CSV table of C-alpha atoms in Angstrom, one decimal:
chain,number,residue,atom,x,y,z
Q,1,UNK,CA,-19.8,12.9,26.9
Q,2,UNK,CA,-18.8,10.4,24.1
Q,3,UNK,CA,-16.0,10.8,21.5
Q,4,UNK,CA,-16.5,9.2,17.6
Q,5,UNK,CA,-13.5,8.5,15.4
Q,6,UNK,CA,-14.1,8.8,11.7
Q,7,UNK,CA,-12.9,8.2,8.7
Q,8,UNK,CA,-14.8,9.4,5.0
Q,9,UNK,CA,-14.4,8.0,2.0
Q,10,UNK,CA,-14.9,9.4,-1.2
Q,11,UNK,CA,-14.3,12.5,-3.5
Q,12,UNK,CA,-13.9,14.4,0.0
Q,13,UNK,CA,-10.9,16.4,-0.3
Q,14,UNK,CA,-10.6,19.6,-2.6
Q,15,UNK,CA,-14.9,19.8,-1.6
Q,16,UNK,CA,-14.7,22.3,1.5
Q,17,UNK,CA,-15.3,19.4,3.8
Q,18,UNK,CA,-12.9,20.1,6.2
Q,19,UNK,CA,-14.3,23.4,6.3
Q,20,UNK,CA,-18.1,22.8,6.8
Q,21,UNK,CA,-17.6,20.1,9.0
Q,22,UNK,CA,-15.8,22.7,11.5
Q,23,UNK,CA,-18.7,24.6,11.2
Q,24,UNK,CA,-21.3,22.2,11.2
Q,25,UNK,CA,-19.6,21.3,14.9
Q,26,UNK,CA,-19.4,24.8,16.4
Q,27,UNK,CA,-23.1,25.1,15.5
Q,28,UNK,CA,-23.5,21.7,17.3
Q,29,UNK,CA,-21.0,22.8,20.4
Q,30,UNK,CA,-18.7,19.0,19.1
Q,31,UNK,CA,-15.1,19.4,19.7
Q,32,UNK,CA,-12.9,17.9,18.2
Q,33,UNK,CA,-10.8,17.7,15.3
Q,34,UNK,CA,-10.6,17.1,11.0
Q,35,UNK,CA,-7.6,16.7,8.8
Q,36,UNK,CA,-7.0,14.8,4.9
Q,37,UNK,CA,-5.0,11.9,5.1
Q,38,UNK,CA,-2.7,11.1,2.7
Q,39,UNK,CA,-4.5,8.6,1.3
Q,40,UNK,CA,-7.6,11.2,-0.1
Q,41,UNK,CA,-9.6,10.0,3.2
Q,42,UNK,CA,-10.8,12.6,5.7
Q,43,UNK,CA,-10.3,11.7,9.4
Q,44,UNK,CA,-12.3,13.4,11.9
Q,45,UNK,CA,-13.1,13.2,15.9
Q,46,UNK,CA,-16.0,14.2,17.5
Q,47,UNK,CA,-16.4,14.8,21.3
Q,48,UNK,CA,-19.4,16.2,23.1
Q,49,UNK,CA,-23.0,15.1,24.5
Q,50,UNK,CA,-24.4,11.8,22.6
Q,51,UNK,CA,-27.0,13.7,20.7
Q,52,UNK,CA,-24.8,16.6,19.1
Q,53,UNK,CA,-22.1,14.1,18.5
Q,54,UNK,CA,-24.5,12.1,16.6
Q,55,UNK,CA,-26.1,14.9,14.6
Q,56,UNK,CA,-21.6,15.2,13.4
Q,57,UNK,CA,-21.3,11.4,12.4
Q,58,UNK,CA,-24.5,11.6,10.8
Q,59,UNK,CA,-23.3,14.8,8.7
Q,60,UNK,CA,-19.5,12.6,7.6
Q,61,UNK,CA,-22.3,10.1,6.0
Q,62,UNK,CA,-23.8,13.1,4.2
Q,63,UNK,CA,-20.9,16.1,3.8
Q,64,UNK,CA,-21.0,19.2,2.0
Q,65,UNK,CA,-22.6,19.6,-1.4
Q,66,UNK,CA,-19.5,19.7,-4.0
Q,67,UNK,CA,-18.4,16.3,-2.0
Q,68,UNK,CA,-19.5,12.7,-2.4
Q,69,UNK,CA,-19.5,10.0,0.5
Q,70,UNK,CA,-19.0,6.4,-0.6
Q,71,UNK,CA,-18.4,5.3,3.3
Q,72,UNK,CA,-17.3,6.2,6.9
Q,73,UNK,CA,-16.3,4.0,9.1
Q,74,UNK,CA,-17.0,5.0,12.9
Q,75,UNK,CA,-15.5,3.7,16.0
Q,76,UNK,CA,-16.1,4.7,19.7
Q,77,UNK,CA,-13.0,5.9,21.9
Q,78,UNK,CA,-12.5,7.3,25.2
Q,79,UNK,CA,-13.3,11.1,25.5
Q,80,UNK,CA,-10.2,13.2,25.7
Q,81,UNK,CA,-11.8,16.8,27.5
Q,82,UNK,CA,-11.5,18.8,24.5
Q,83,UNK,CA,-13.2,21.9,24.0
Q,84,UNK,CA,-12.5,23.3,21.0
Q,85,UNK,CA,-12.9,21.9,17.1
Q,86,UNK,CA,-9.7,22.5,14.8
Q,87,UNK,CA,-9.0,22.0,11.2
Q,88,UNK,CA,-5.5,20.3,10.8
């Protein structure tokens, strides 16, 4: 198991990213968690096997369709045991 902490970039808030990227990680059986910063980032953590995990932080470079990406920066951390993915 492997845990990602990301940050987006972007015109990602107001898009549904939040949104599809909770769903995009129950398809993917990631936990974790996604919330807006205050700052018009999004900030997101993904736990689970490397390859789903991957498949997540490869969707934040991407998003959903109304959003745009300009960048996302990643950083590894310590898995926590979570099991389920919520929206905050």
């Amino acid at each position: 198991m492997i845990r990602r902490h990301v940050v987006v970039s972007g015109d990602v808030q107001g898009v549904f990213f939040r949104d599809t990227c909770r769903r995009t990680a129950e398809q993917h059986a990631v936990a974790g968690w996604v919330r807006n910063r205050p700052d018009g980032t999004v900030e997101a953590v993904f736990e689970g096997a490397p390859e789903r995990v991957q498949k997540l932080v490869d969707w934040a470079h991407q998003g959903p369709p109304l959003g745009t990406v300009d960048a996302v920066s990643v950083q590894e951390e310590e898995p926590e045991g979570l099991t389920d993915f919520d929206v905050r």
